[in-house]
PDB file of C-alpha atoms in Angstrom:
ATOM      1  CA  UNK A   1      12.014  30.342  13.586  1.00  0.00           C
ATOM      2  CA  UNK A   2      14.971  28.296  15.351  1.00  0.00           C
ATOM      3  CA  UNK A   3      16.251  24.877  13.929  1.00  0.00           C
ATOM      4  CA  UNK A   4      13.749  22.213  14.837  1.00  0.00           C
ATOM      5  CA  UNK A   5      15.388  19.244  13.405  1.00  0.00           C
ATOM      6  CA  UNK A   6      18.662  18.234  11.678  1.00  0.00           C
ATOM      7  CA  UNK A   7      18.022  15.637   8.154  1.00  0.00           C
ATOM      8  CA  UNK A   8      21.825  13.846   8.444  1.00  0.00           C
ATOM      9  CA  UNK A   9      22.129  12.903   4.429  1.00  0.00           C
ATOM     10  CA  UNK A  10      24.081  10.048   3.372  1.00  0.00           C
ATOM     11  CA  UNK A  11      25.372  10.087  -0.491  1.00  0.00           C
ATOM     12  CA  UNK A  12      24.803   7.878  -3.418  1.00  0.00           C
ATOM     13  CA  UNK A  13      27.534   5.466  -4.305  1.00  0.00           C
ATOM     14  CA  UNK A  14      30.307   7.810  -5.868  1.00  0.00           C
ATOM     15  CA  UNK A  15      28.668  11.188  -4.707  1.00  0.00           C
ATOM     16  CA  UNK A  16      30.219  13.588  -1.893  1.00  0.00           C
ATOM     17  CA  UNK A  17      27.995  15.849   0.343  1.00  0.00           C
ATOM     18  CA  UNK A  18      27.764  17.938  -2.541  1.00  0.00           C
ATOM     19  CA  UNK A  19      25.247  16.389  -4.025  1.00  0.00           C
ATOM     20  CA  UNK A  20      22.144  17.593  -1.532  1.00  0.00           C
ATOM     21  CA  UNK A  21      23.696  21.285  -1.477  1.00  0.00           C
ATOM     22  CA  UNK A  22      20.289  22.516  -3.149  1.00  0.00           C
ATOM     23  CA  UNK A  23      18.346  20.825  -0.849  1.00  0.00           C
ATOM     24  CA  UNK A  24      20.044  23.431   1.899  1.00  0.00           C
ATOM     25  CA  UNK A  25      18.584  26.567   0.246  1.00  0.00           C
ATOM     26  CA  UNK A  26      14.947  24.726  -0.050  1.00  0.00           C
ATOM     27  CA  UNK A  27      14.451  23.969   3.529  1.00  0.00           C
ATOM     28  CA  UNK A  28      12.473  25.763   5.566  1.00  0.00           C
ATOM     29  CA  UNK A  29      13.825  27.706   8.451  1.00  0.00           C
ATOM     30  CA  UNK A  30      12.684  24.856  11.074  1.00  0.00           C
ATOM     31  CA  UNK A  31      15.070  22.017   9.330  1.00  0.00           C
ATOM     32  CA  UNK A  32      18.621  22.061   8.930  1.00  0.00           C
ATOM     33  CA  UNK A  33      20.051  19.537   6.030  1.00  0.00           C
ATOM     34  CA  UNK A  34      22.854  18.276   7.061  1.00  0.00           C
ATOM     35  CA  UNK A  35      25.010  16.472   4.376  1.00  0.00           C
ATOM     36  CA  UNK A  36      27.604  14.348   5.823  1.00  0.00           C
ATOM     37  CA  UNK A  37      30.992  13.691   3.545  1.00  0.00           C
ATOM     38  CA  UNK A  38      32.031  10.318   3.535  1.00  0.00           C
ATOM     39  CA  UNK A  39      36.108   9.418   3.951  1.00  0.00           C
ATOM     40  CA  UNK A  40      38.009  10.112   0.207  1.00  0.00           C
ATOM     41  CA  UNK A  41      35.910  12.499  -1.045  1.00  0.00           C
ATOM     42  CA  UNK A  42      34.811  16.557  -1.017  1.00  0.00           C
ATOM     43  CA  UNK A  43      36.349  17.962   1.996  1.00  0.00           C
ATOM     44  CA  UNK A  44      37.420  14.338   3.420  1.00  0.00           C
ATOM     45  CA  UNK A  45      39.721  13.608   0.318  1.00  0.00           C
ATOM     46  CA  UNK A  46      42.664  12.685   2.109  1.00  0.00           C
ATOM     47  CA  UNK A  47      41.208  10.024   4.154  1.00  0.00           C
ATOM     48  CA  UNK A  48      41.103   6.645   2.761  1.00  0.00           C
ATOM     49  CA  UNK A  49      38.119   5.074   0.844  1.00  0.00           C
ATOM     50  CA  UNK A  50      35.844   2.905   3.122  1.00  0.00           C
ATOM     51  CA  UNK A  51      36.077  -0.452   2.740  1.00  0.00           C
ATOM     52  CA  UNK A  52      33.735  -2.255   5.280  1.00  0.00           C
ATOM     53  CA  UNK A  53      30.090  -0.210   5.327  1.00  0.00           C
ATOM     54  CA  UNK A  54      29.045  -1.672   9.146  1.00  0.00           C
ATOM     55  CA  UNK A  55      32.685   0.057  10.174  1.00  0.00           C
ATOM     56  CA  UNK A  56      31.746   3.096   8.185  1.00  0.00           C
ATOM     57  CA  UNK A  57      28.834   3.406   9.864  1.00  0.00           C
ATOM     58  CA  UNK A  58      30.349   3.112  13.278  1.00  0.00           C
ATOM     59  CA  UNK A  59      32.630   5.563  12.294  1.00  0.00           C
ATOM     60  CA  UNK A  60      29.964   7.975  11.360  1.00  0.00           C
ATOM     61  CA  UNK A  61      27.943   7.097  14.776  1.00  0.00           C
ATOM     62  CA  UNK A  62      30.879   8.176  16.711  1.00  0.00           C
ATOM     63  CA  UNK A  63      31.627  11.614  14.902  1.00  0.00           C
ATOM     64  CA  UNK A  64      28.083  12.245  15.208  1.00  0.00           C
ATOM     65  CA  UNK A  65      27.654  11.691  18.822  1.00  0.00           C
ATOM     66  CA  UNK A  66      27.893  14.792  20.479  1.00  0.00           C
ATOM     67  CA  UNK A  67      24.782  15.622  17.881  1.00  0.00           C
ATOM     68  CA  UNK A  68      21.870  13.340  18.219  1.00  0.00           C
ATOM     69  CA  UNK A  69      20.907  14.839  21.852  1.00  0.00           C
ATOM     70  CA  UNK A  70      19.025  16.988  20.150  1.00  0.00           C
ATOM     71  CA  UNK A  71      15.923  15.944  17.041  1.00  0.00           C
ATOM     72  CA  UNK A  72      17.164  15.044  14.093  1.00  0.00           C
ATOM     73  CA  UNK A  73      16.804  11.978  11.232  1.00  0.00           C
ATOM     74  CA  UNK A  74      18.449  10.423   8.557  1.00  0.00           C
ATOM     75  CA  UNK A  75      18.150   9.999   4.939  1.00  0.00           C
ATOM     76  CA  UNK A  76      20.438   8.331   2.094  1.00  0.00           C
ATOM     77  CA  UNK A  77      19.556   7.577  -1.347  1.00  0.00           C
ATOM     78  CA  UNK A  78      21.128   3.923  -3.010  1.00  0.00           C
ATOM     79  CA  UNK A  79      24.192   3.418  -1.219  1.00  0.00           C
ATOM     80  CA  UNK A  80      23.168   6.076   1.168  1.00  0.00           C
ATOM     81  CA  UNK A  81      19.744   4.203   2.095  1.00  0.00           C
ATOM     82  CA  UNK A  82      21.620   1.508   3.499  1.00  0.00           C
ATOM     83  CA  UNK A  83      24.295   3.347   5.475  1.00  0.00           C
ATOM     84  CA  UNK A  84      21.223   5.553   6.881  1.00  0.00           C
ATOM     85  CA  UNK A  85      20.341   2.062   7.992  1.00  0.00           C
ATOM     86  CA  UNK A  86      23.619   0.759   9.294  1.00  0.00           C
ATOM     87  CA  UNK A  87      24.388   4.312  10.779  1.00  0.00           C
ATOM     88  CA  UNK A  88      21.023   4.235  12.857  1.00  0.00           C
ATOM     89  CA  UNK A  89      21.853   0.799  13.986  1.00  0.00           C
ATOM     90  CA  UNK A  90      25.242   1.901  15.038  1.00  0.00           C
ATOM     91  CA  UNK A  91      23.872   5.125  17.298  1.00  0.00           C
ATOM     92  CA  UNK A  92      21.498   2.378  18.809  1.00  0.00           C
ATOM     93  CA  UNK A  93      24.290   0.186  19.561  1.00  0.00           C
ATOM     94  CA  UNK A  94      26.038   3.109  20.693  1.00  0.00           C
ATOM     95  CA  UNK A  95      23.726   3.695  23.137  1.00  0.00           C
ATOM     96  CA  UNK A  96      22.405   7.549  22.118  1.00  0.00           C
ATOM     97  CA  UNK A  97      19.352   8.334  21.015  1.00  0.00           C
ATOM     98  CA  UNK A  98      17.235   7.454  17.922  1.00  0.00           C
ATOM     99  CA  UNK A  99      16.383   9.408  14.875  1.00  0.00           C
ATOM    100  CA  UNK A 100      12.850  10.910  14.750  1.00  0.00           C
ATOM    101  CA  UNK A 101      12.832   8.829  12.195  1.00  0.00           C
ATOM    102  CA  UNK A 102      14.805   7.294   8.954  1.00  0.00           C
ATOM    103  CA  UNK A 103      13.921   7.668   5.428  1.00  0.00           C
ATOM    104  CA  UNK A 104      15.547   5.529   3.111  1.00  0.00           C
ATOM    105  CA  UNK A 105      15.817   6.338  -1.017  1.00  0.00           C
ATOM    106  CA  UNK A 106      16.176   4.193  -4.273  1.00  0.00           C
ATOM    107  CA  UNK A 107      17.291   0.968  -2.634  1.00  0.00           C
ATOM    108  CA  UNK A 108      15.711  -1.995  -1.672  1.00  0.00           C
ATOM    109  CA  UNK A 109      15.228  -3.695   1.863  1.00  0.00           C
ATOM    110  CA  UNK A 110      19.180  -4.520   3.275  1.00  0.00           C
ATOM    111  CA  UNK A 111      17.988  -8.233   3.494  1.00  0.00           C
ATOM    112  CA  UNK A 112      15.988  -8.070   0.268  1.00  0.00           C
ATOM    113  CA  UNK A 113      19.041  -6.606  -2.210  1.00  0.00           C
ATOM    114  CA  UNK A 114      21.190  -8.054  -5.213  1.00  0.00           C
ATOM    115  CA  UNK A 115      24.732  -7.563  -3.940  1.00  0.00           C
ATOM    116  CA  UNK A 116      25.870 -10.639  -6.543  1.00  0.00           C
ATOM    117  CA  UNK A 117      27.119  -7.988  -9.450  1.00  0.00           C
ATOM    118  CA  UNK A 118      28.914  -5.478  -7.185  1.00  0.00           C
ATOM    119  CA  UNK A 119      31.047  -8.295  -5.236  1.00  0.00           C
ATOM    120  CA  UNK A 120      33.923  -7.815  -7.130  1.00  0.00           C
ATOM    121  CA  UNK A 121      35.642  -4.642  -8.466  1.00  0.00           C
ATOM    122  CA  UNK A 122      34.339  -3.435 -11.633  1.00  0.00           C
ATOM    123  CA  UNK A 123      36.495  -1.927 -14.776  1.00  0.00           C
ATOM    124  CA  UNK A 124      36.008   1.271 -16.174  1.00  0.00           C
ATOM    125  CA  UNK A 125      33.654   0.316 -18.847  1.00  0.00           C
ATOM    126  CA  UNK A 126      31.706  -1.518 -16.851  1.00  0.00           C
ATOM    127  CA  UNK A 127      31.706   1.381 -14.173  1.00  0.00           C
ATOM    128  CA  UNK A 128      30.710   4.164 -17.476  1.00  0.00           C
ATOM    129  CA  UNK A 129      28.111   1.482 -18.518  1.00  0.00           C
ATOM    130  CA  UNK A 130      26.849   1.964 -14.865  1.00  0.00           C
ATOM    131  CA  UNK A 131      26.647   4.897 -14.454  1.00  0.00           C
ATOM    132  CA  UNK A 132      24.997   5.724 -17.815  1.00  0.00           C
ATOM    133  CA  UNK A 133      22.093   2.893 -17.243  1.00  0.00           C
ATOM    134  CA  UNK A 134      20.794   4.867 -13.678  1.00  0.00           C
ATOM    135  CA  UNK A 135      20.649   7.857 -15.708  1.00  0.00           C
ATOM    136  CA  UNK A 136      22.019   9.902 -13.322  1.00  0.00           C
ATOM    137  CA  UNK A 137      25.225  11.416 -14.647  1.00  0.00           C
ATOM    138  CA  UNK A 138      25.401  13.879 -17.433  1.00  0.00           C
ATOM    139  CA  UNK A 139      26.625  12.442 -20.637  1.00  0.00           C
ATOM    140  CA  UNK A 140      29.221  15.480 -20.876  1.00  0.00           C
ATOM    141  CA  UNK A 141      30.520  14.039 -17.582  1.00  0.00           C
ATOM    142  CA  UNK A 142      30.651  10.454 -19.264  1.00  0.00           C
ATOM    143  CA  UNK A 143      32.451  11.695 -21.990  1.00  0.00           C
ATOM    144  CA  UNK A 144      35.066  13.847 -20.027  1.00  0.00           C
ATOM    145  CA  UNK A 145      38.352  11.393 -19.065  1.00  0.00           C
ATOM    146  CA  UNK A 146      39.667  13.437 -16.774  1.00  0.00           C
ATOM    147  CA  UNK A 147      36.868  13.848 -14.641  1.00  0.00           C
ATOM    148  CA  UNK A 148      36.326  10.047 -14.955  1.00  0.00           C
ATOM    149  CA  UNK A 149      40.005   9.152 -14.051  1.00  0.00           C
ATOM    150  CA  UNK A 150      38.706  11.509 -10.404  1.00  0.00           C
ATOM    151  CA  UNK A 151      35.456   9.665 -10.393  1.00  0.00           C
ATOM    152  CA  UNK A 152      35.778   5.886 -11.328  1.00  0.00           C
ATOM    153  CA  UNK A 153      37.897   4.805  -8.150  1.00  0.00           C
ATOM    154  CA  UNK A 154      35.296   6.284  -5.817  1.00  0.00           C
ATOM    155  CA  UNK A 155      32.621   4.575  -7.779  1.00  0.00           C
ATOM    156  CA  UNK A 156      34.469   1.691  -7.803  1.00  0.00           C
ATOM    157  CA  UNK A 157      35.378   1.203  -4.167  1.00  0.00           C
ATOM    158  CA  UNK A 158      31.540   2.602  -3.165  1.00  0.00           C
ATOM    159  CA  UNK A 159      30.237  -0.347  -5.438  1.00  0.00           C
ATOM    160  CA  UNK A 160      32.458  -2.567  -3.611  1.00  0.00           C
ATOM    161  CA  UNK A 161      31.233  -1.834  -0.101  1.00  0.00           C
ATOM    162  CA  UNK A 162      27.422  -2.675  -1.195  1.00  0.00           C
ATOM    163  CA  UNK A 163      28.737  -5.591  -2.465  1.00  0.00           C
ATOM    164  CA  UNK A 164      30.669  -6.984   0.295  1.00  0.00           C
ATOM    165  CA  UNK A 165      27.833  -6.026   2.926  1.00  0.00           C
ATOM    166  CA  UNK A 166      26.243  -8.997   4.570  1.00  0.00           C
ATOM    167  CA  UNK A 167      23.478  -7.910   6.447  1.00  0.00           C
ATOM    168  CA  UNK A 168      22.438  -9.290  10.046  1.00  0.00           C
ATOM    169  CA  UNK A 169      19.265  -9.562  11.779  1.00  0.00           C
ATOM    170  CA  UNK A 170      18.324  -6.538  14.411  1.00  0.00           C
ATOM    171  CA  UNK A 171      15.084  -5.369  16.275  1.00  0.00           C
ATOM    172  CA  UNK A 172      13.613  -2.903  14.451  1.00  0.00           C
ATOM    173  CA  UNK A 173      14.279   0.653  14.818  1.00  0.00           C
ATOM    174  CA  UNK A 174      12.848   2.805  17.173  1.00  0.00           C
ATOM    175  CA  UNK A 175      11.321   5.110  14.939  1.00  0.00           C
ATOM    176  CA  UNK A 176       9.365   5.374  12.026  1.00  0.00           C
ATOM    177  CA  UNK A 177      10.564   4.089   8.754  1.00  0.00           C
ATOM    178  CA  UNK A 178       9.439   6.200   5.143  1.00  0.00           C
ATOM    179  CA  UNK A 179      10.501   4.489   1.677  1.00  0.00           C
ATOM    180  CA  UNK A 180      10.866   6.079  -1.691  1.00  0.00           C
ATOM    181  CA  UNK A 181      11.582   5.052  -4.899  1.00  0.00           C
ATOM    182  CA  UNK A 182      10.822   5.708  -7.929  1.00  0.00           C
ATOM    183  CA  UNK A 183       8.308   4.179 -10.415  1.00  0.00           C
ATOM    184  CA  UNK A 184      10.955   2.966 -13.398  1.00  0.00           C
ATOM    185  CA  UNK A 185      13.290   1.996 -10.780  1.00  0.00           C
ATOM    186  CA  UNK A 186      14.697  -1.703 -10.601  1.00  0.00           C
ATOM    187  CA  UNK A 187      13.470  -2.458  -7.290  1.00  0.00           C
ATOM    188  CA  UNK A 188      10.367  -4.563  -7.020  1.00  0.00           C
ATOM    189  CA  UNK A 189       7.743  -3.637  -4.492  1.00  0.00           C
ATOM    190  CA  UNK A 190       8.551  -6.660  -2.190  1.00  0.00           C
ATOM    191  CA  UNK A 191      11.606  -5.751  -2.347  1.00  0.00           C
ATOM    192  CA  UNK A 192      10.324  -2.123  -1.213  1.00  0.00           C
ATOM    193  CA  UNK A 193       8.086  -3.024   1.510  1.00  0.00           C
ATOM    194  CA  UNK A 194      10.315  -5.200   2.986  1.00  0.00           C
ATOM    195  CA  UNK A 195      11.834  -1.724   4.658  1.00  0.00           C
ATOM    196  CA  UNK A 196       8.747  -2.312   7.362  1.00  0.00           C
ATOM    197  CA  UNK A 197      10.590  -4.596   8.765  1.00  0.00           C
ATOM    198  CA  UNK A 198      12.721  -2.272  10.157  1.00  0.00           C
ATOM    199  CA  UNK A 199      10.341   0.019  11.613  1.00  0.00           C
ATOM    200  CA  UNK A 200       9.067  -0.130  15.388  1.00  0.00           C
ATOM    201  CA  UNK A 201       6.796   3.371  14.808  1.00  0.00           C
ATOM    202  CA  UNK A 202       5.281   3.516  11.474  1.00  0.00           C
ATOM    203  CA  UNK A 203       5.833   2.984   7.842  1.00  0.00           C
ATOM    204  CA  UNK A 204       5.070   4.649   4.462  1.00  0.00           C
ATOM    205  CA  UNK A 205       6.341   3.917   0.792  1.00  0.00           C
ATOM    206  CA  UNK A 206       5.976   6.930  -1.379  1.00  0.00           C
ATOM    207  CA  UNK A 207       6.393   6.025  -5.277  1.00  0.00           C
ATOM    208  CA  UNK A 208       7.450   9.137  -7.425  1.00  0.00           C
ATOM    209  CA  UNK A 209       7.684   8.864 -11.629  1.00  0.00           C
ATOM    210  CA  UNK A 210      11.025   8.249 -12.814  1.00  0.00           C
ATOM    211  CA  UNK A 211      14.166   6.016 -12.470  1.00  0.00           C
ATOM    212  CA  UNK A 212      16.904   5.501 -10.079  1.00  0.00           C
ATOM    213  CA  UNK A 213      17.300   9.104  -9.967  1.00  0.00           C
ATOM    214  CA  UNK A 214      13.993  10.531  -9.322  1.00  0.00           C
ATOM    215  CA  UNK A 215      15.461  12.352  -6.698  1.00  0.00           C
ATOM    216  CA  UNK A 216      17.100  14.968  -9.692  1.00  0.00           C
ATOM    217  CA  UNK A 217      13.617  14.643 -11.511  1.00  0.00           C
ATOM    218  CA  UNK A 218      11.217  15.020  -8.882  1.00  0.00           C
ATOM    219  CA  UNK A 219      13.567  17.203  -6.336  1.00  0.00           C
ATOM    220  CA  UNK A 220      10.511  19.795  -5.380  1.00  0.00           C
ATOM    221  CA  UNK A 221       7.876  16.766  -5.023  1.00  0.00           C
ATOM    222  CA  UNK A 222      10.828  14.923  -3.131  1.00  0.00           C
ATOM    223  CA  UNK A 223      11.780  17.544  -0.580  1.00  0.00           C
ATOM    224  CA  UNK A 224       8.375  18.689  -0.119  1.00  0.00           C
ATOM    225  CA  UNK A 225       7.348  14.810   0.592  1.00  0.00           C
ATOM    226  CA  UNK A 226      10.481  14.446   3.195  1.00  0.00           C
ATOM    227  CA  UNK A 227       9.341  17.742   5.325  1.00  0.00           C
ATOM    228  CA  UNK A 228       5.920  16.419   5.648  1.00  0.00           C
ATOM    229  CA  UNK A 229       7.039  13.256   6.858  1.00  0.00           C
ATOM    230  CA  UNK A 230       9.642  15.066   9.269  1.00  0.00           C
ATOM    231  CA  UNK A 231       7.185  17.616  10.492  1.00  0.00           C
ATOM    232  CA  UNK A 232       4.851  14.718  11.663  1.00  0.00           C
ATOM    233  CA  UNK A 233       7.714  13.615  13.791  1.00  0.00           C
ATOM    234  CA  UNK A 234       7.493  16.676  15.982  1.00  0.00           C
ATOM    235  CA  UNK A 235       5.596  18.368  18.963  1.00  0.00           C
ATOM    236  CA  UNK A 236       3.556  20.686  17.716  1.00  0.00           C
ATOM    237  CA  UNK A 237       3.807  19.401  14.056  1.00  0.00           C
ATOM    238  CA  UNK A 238       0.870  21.453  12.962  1.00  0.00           C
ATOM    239  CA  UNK A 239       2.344  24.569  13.943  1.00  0.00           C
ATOM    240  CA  UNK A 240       5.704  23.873  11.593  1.00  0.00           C
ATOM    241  CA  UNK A 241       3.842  22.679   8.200  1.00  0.00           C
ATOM    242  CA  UNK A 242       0.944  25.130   7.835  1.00  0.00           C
ATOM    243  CA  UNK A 243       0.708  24.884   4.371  1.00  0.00           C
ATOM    244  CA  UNK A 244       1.573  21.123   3.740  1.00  0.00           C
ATOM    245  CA  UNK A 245      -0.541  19.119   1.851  1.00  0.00           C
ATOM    246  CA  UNK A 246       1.270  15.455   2.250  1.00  0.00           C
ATOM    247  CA  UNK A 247       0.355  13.046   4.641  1.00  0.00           C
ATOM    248  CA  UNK A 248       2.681  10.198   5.320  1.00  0.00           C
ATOM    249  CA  UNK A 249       1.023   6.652   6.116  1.00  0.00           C
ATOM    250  CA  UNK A 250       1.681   5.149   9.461  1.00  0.00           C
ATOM    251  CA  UNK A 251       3.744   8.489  10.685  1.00  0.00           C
ATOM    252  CA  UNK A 252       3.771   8.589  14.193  1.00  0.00           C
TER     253      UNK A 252
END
């Protein structure tokens, strides 16, 4: 079977596009996963760090633009969830066409988030004691200073950009909008649901057990969960998800 659909993936706040590189080998033949490397990190390591996430996301709309004539969505996970946001904006204001549809992970609403503790830069302990609260960083990493000394200005400048992001009032998408998070998580489910604002063609919020990370605990009930929700997205859906037993609420 040929490539139905492309999943753009947007990285976690100090993560490069290697961290959805197992998701490639778990997709089925119709969906490519696409993760895209941000600027001053993985393969983009000599570019400098972002420092405005609306201007990253233009950036990204533009490089991307000879690639949304065909189906494809986004997804990002904490930082990532709202540059998936600010990067669909950006194509819209752009002028090219809209996802199939956006899926945003681990992060609340962009109107509904606590920027107050990532406004200004953060030391290195306060970065470690970060890192070490989401649970999603291997204590061997935590306790390895060389790898930190790599890791912490990444981290630092990726906290930053949340931090200094205002957000501003837009139409809603043109395309469905599917939220998930994770039951120990911090955000609340107001703060959750206040994603439908953003969607002009359905809605679902999918709650999975763990933390901030429940994409690492949950990763087969995660994928499977996203495919379902991209399947529905496409002609002939039934014909791509034969064996699918998720069914996402409000999908269009």
């Amino acid at each position: 079977m040929s490539v139905l659909l492309t999943l753009f993936c947007l990285p976690y706040a100090g993560a490069s596009a290697m961290s959805y590189a197992r998701w490639r080998r778990s997709a089925p033949a119709w969906l490519e996963i696409r993760p895209l490397e941000l600027p001053g990190r993985g393969s983009r390591a000599g570019e400098p760090l972002a420092s405005d996430l609306v201007d990253l996301a233009a950036q990204l709309a533009r490089e991307l633009r000879g690639e949304t004539y065909r189906h494809y969505a986004l997804f990002g996970h904490s930082m990532g969830s709202l540059l998936a946001f600010e990067l669909a904006c950006a194509l819209r204001a752009q002028g090219l066409p809209a996802p199939r549809a956006l899926l945003v992970s681990g992060g609340s609403a962009p109107a509904h988030r606590d920027y107050l503790r990532f406004r200004q830069p953060l030391g290195d302990e306060q970065l470690m004691a970060e890192l070490a609260s989401l649970q999603g960083t291997p204590i061997e990493a935590l306790q390895d200073p060389e790898l930190m000394r790599l890791a912490l200005p990444v981290l630092r400048a990726d906290f930053l950009l949340c931090g200094r992001y205002r957000y501003q009032p837009t139409a809603p998408l043109q395309c469905p909008v599917h939220v998930l998070a994770g039951t120990e998580d911090r955000a609340s489910q107001a703060q959750l649901l206040a994603w439908r604002e953003h969607a002009g063609a359905g809605f679902s919020l999918e709650l999975f057990a763990g933390g901030h990370f429940f994409i690492q605990e949950q990763e087969r009930a995660v994928l499977d969960h996203l495919i379902a929700c991209l399947a529905a997205t496409l002609p002939g859906a039934a014909a791509v998800r034969p064996d699918s037993h998720f069914l996402c609420k409000g999908a269009t």
